[in-house]
Amino acid sequence: PRDRSAWARAVKAPSRGIGGASLAEFFNYCDAVTEMYLETTTASGSGAMDDLPSPMDVLLSLAAPPNDNAIGTLLPPREIMSTRSLNRFVPFAASLNSLMKKAEVQGVPDFLLSLIEDLGLKGHFDAISKTRDEYEDRLGNVMELVRAAERYKDDGPCITSGPSSDENE
């Protein structure tokens, strides 16, 4: 997502200890990465605005292996972000990288269950709900989504690397 306020809300819930200062540092890093990409692509005459890394690309790069991290190689995050901020963002990025790998092998219903578990959504619902009934309603809504996703369980993994066979026919 390129809408920063929506992106910030998504990052902050459930709470990960990422506050305004860490978000500001992260967005400063995103801006510096974008500027670096623009300079690089303008100088080489290649690339387009669509090739610019999104905040999600930048976030995922924080936990990427050093040899597989073009963004971190181009501009190391420690040049812009504090250790405290990185200590908040890196585990979250690692969790999202893990979820991306699961999405490549799991069908929709299983992936939704992984998402609920890995992101700690039950604990989040418990923390934000004022009553037990409210918690149960929130969790019930999510589980209803999982049940509705059952119809897609035979469609293969959530994320595929190429077009599906249906698109080729």
Tab-separated table of C-alpha atoms in Angstrom:
chain	number	residue	atom	x	y	z
A	1	PRO	CA	0.000	0.000	0.000
A	2	ARG	CA	1.239	3.444	-0.862
A	3	ASP	CA	-1.220	5.297	1.430
A	4	ARG	CA	1.033	5.925	4.414
A	5	SER	CA	-1.634	6.550	7.031
A	6	ALA	CA	-3.443	3.300	6.170
A	7	TRP	CA	-0.121	1.478	6.051
A	8	ALA	CA	0.853	2.866	9.473
A	9	ARG	CA	-2.475	1.733	10.977
A	10	ALA	CA	-1.918	-1.776	9.608
A	11	VAL	CA	1.607	-1.929	11.034
A	12	LYS	CA	0.512	-0.713	14.465
A	13	ALA	CA	-2.310	-3.250	15.007
A	14	PRO	CA	-1.835	-5.529	16.748
A	15	SER	CA	0.668	-3.565	18.795
A	16	ARG	CA	4.317	-4.307	18.065
A	17	GLY	CA	5.842	-1.435	19.991
A	18	ILE	CA	6.157	0.553	16.768
A	19	GLY	CA	5.278	4.129	17.564
A	20	GLY	CA	5.301	7.458	15.794
A	21	ALA	CA	9.066	8.002	15.997
A	22	SER	CA	9.863	4.554	14.575
A	23	LEU	CA	7.289	5.005	11.810
A	24	ALA	CA	8.783	8.406	10.951
A	25	GLU	CA	12.256	6.834	10.707
A	26	PHE	CA	10.898	4.011	8.574
A	27	PHE	CA	9.137	6.408	6.181
A	28	ASN	CA	12.318	8.532	6.004
A	29	TYR	CA	14.140	5.350	5.005
A	30	CYS	CA	11.463	4.593	2.393
A	31	ASP	CA	11.868	8.106	0.990
A	32	ALA	CA	15.663	7.765	0.881
A	33	VAL	CA	15.360	4.381	-0.864
A	34	THR	CA	12.947	5.879	-3.416
A	35	GLU	CA	15.316	8.794	-4.025
A	36	MET	CA	18.244	6.393	-4.447
A	37	TYR	CA	16.237	4.246	-6.896
A	38	LEU	CA	15.233	7.331	-8.887
A	39	GLU	CA	18.858	8.473	-9.087
A	40	THR	CA	19.995	4.992	-10.111
A	41	THR	CA	17.319	4.460	-12.765
A	42	THR	CA	17.655	7.990	-14.147
A	43	ALA	CA	21.426	7.589	-14.460
A	44	SER	CA	21.099	4.202	-16.169
A	45	GLY	CA	18.120	5.220	-18.319
A	46	SER	CA	16.154	2.181	-17.165
A	47	GLY	CA	13.239	1.590	-14.870
A	48	ALA	CA	9.907	3.215	-14.358
A	49	MET	CA	7.868	4.678	-11.534
A	50	ASP	CA	6.117	1.288	-11.221
A	51	ASP	CA	9.495	-0.276	-10.388
A	52	LEU	CA	9.955	1.840	-7.266
A	53	PRO	CA	9.861	-0.185	-4.042
A	54	SER	CA	6.697	0.176	-1.986
A	55	PRO	CA	6.801	0.529	1.807
A	56	MET	CA	6.024	-3.217	1.944
A	57	ASP	CA	9.034	-3.978	-0.286
A	58	VAL	CA	11.222	-1.861	1.981
A	59	LEU	CA	9.806	-3.505	5.116
A	60	LEU	CA	10.371	-7.023	3.784
A	61	SER	CA	13.938	-6.091	2.826
A	62	LEU	CA	14.752	-5.389	6.493
A	63	ALA	CA	14.691	-9.136	7.202
A	64	ALA	CA	16.016	-10.353	3.847
A	65	PRO	CA	19.320	-12.248	3.763
A	66	PRO	CA	22.232	-9.898	2.984
A	67	ASN	CA	22.984	-11.552	-0.367
A	68	ASP	CA	19.317	-11.259	-1.395
A	69	ASN	CA	18.736	-7.684	-0.298
A	70	ALA	CA	19.115	-5.188	-3.121
A	71	ILE	CA	17.442	-2.434	-1.090
A	72	GLY	CA	19.669	-2.905	1.974
A	73	THR	CA	22.750	-3.107	-0.239
A	74	LEU	CA	21.825	0.093	-2.036
A	75	LEU	CA	21.115	1.942	1.208
A	76	PRO	CA	21.750	0.195	4.541
A	77	PRO	CA	18.833	0.875	6.917
A	78	ARG	CA	21.205	1.689	9.797
A	79	GLU	CA	22.150	4.866	7.936
A	80	ILE	CA	18.640	6.240	8.541
A	81	MET	CA	16.906	4.125	11.193
A	82	SER	CA	17.920	3.818	14.836
A	83	THR	CA	18.763	0.462	16.389
A	84	ARG	CA	15.637	0.762	18.537
A	85	SER	CA	13.416	1.191	15.468
A	86	LEU	CA	15.149	-1.615	13.596
A	87	ASN	CA	14.678	-3.878	16.629
A	88	ARG	CA	10.920	-3.297	16.264
A	89	PHE	CA	10.665	-3.569	12.496
A	90	VAL	CA	13.005	-6.497	11.763
A	91	PRO	CA	10.995	-9.134	13.704
A	92	PHE	CA	7.801	-7.897	12.059
A	93	ALA	CA	9.461	-8.067	8.633
A	94	ALA	CA	10.684	-11.599	9.391
A	95	SER	CA	7.147	-12.586	10.376
A	96	LEU	CA	5.766	-11.177	7.126
A	97	ASN	CA	8.491	-12.917	5.097
A	98	SER	CA	7.490	-16.173	6.802
A	99	LEU	CA	3.836	-15.515	5.966
A	100	MET	CA	4.746	-14.835	2.328
A	101	LYS	CA	6.458	-18.240	2.174
A	102	LYS	CA	3.386	-19.884	3.701
A	103	ALA	CA	1.155	-18.129	1.145
A	104	GLU	CA	3.205	-19.782	-1.616
A	105	VAL	CA	2.288	-23.269	-0.357
A	106	GLN	CA	-0.942	-22.931	1.630
A	107	GLY	CA	-4.461	-22.610	0.316
A	108	VAL	CA	-6.633	-19.691	1.394
A	109	PRO	CA	-8.265	-21.267	4.484
A	110	ASP	CA	-4.988	-22.616	5.897
A	111	PHE	CA	-3.222	-19.362	5.156
A	112	LEU	CA	-5.904	-17.355	6.967
A	113	LEU	CA	-5.430	-19.591	10.019
A	114	SER	CA	-1.648	-19.028	9.790
A	115	LEU	CA	-2.259	-15.299	9.591
A	116	ILE	CA	-4.452	-15.350	12.692
A	117	GLU	CA	-1.853	-17.344	14.612
A	118	ASP	CA	1.357	-15.689	13.394
A	119	LEU	CA	0.100	-12.129	13.831
A	120	GLY	CA	-1.424	-12.861	17.226
A	121	LEU	CA	-4.864	-11.667	16.222
A	122	LYS	CA	-6.675	-13.552	18.991
A	123	GLY	CA	-4.595	-11.738	21.612
A	124	HIS	CA	-5.173	-8.455	19.809
A	125	PHE	CA	-8.937	-9.011	19.758
A	126	ASP	CA	-8.832	-9.862	23.459
A	127	ALA	CA	-6.870	-6.688	24.244
A	128	ILE	CA	-9.175	-4.345	22.317
A	129	SER	CA	-12.503	-5.922	23.241
A	130	LYS	CA	-14.352	-4.430	26.190
A	131	THR	CA	-16.359	-7.573	26.927
A	132	ARG	CA	-16.104	-11.303	26.372
A	133	ASP	CA	-19.069	-11.075	23.991
A	134	GLU	CA	-17.283	-8.435	21.920
A	135	TYR	CA	-14.172	-10.648	21.748
A	136	GLU	CA	-16.250	-13.631	20.673
A	137	ASP	CA	-18.021	-11.531	18.016
A	138	ARG	CA	-14.695	-10.337	16.584
A	139	LEU	CA	-13.217	-13.818	16.557
A	140	GLY	CA	-16.480	-15.230	15.173
A	141	ASN	CA	-16.339	-12.782	12.263
A	142	VAL	CA	-12.797	-13.841	11.405
A	143	MET	CA	-13.632	-17.528	11.699
A	144	GLU	CA	-16.631	-16.948	9.429
A	145	LEU	CA	-14.187	-15.600	6.837
A	146	VAL	CA	-12.071	-18.757	7.240
A	147	ARG	CA	-15.150	-20.942	6.760
A	148	ALA	CA	-16.187	-18.945	3.682
A	149	ALA	CA	-12.658	-19.411	2.272
A	150	GLU	CA	-13.100	-23.186	2.385
A	151	ARG	CA	-14.649	-23.011	-1.086
A	152	TYR	CA	-11.207	-22.035	-2.419
A	153	LYS	CA	-9.216	-24.759	-0.647
A	154	ASP	CA	-8.695	-26.760	-3.856
A	155	ASP	CA	-7.540	-23.735	-5.879
A	156	GLY	CA	-3.915	-24.096	-4.819
A	157	PRO	CA	-1.668	-21.731	-2.930
A	158	CYS	CA	-2.588	-18.115	-2.215
A	159	ILE	CA	0.404	-16.769	-4.118
A	160	THR	CA	1.684	-18.311	-7.325
A	161	SER	CA	4.690	-17.316	-9.354
A	162	GLY	CA	2.897	-17.383	-12.701
A	163	PRO	CA	-0.529	-17.396	-14.293
A	164	SER	CA	-2.863	-20.164	-13.226
A	165	SER	CA	-3.854	-22.894	-15.666
A	166	ASP	CA	-7.333	-21.337	-15.933
A	167	GLU	CA	-5.822	-18.131	-17.288
A	168	ASN	CA	-3.922	-20.032	-19.976
A	169	GLU	CA	-7.022	-21.750	-21.398
